[in-house]
mmCIF file with all atom_site columns, C-alpha atoms in Angstrom:
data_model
loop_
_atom_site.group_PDB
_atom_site.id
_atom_site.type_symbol
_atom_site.label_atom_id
_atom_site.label_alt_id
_atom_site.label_comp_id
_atom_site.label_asym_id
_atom_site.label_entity_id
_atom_site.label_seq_id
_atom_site.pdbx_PDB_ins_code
_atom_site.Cartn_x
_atom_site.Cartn_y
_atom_site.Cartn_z
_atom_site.occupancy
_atom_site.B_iso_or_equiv
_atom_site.pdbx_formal_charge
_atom_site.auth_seq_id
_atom_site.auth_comp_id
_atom_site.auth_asym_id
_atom_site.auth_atom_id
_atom_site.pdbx_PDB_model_num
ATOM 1  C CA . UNK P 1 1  ? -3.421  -4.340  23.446  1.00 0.00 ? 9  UNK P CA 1
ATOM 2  C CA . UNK P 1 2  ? -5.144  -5.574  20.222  1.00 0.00 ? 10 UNK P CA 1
ATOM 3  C CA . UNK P 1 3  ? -3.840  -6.686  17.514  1.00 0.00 ? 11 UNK P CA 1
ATOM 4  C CA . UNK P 1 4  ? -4.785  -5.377  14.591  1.00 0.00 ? 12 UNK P CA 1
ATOM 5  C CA . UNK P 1 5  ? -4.583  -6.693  11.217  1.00 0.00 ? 13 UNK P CA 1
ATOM 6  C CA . UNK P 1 6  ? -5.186  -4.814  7.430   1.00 0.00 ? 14 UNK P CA 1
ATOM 7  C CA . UNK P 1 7  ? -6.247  -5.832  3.915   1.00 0.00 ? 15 UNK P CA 1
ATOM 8  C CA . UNK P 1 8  ? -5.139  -4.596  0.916   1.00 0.00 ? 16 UNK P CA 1
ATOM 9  C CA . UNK P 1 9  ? -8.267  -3.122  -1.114  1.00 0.00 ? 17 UNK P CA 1
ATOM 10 C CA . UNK P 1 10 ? -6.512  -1.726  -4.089  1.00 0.00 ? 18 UNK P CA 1
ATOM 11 C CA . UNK P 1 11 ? -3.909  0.152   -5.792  1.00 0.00 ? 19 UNK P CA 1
ATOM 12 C CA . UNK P 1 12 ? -3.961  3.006   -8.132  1.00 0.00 ? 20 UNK P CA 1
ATOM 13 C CA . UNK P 1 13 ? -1.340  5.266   -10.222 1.00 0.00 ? 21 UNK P CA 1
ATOM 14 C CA . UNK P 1 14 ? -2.277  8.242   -10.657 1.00 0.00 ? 22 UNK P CA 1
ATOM 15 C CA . UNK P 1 15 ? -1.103  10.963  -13.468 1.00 0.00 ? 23 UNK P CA 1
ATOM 16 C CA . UNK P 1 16 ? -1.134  14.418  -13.840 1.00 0.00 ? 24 UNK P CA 1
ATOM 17 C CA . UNK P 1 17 ? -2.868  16.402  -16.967 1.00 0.00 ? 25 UNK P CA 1
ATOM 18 C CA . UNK P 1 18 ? 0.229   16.115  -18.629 1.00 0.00 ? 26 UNK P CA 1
ATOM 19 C CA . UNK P 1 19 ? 0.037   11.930  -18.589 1.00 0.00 ? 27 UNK P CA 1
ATOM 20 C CA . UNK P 1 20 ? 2.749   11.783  -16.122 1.00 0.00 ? 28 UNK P CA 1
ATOM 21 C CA . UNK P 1 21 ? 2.645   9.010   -13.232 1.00 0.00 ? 29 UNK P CA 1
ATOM 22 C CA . UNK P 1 22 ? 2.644   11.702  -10.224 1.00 0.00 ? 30 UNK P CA 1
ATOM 23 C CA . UNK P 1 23 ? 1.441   9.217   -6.958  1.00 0.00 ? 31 UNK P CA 1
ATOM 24 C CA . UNK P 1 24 ? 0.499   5.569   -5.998  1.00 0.00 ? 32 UNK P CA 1
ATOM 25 C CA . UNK P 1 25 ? -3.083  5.703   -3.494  1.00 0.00 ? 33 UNK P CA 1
ATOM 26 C CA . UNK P 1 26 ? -3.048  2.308   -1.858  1.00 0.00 ? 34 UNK P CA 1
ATOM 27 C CA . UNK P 1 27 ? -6.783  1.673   -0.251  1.00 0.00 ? 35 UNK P CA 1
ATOM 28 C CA . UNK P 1 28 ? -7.220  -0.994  2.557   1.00 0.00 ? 36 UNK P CA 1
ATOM 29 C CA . UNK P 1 29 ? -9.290  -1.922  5.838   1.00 0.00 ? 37 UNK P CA 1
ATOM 30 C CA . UNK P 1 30 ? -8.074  -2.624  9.478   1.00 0.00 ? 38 UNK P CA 1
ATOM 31 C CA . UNK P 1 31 ? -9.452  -5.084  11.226  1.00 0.00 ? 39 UNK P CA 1
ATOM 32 C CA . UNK P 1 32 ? -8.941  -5.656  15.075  1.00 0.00 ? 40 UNK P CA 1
ATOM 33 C CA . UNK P 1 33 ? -8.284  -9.130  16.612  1.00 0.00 ? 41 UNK P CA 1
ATOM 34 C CA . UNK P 1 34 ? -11.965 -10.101 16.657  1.00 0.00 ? 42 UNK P CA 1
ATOM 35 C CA . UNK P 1 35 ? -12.408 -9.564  12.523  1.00 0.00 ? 43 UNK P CA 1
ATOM 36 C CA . UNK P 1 36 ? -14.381 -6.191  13.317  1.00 0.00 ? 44 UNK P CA 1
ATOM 37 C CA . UNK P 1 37 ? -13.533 -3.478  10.771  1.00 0.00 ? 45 UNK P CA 1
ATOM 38 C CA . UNK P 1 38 ? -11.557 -0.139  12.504  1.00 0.00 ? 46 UNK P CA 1
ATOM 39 C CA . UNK P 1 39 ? -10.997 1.649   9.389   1.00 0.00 ? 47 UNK P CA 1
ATOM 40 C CA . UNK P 1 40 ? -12.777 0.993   6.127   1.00 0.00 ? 48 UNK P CA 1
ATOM 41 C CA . UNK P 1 41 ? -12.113 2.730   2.643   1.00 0.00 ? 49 UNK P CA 1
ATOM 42 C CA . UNK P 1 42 ? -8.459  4.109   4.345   1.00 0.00 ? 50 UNK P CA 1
ATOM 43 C CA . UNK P 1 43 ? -6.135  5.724   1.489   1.00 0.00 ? 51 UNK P CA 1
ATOM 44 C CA . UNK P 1 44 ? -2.575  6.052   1.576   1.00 0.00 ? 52 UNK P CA 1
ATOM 45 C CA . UNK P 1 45 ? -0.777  8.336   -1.190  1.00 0.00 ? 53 UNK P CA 1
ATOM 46 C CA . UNK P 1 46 ? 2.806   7.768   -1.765  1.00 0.00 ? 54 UNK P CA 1
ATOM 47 C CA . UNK P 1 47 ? 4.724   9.847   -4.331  1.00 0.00 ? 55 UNK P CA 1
ATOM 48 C CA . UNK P 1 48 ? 6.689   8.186   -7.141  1.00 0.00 ? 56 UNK P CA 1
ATOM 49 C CA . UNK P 1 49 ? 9.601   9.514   -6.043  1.00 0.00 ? 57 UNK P CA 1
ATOM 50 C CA . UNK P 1 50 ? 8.985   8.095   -2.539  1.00 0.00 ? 58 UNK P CA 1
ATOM 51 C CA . UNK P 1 51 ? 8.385   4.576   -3.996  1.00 0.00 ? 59 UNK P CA 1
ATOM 52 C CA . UNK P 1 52 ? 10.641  1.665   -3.785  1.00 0.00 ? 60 UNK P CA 1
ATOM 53 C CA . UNK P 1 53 ? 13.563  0.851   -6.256  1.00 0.00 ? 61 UNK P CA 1
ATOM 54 C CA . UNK P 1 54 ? 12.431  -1.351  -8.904  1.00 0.00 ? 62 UNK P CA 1
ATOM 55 C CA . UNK P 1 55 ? 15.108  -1.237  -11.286 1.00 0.00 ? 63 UNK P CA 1
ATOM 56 C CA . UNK P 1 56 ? 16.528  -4.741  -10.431 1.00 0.00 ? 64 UNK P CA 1
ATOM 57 C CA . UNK P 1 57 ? 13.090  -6.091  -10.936 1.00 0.00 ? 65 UNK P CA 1
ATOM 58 C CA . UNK P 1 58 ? 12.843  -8.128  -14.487 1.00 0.00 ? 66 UNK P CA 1
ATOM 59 C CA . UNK P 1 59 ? 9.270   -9.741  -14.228 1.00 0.00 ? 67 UNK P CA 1
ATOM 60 C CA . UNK P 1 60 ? 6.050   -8.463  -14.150 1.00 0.00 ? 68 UNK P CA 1
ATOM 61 C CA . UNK P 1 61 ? 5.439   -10.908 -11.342 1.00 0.00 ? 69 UNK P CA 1
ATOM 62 C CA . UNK P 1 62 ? 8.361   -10.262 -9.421  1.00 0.00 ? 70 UNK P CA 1
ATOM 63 C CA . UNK P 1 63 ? 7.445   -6.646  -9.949  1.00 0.00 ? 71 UNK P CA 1
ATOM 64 C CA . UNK P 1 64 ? 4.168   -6.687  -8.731  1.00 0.00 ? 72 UNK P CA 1
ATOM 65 C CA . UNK P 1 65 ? 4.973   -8.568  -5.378  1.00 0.00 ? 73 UNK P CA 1
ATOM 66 C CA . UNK P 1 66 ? 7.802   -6.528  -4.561  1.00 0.00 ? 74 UNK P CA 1
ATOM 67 C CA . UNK P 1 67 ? 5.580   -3.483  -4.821  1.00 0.00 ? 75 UNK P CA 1
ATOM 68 C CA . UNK P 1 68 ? 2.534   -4.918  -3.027  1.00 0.00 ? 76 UNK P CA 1
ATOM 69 C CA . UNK P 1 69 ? 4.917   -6.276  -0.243  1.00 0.00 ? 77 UNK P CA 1
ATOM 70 C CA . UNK P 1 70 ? 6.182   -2.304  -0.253  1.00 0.00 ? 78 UNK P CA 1
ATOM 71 C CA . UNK P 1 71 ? 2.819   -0.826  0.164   1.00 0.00 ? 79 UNK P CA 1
ATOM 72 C CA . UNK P 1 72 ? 1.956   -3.133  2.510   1.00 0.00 ? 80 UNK P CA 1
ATOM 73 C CA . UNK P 1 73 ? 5.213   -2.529  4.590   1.00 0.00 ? 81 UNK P CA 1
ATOM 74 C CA . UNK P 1 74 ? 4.192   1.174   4.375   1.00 0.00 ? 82 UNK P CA 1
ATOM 75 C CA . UNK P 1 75 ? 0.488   0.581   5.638   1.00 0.00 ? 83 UNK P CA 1
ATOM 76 C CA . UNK P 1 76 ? 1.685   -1.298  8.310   1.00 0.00 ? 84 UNK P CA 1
ATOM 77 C CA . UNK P 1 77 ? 4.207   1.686   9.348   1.00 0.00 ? 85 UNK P CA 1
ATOM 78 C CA . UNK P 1 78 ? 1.223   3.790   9.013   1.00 0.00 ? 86 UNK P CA 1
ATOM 79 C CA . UNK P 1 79 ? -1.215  2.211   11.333  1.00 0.00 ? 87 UNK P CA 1
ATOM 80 C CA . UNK P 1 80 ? 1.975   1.528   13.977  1.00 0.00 ? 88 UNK P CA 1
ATOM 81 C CA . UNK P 1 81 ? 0.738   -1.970  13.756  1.00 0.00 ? 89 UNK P CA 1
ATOM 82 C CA . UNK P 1 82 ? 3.833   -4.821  14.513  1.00 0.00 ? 90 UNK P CA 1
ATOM 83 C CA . UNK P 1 83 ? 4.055   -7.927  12.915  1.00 0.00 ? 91 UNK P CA 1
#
């Protein structure tokens, strides 16, 4: 079995008309073992109620990689890929 690997393209909140944050979409690639791209341009949308807790959070940095590690966490589950 391969192993596949992904890459973190970018991350965007998204609101609704009322200026409300309604969803994250988190865009990335898979790659297989050899560096040859499986998926390209792939989207996952995760509602803000579905996101992680980041109340304990008091950094922008320390908020930021807590909720790229999360996204990438939920990729990973995604994709059923193992680290």
């Amino acid at each position: 079995m391969s192993k596949k690997t992904i890459k973190l393209m970018g991350i965007t909140l998204n609101f609704d008309t009322s200026g409300n944050p309604t969803q994250y979409r988190v865009s990335y690639q898979v790659y297989d073992e050899n560096g040859a791209t499986l998926a390209s341009n792939a989207v996952l949308v995760l509602r803000i109620e579905d996101s992680v807790d980041l109340t304990e959070e008091t950094n922008f940095k320390s908020y930021s990689t807590t909720l790229t590690e999360y996204f990438y966490q939920k990729v990973l589950q995604k994709e059923g890929i193992e680290e």
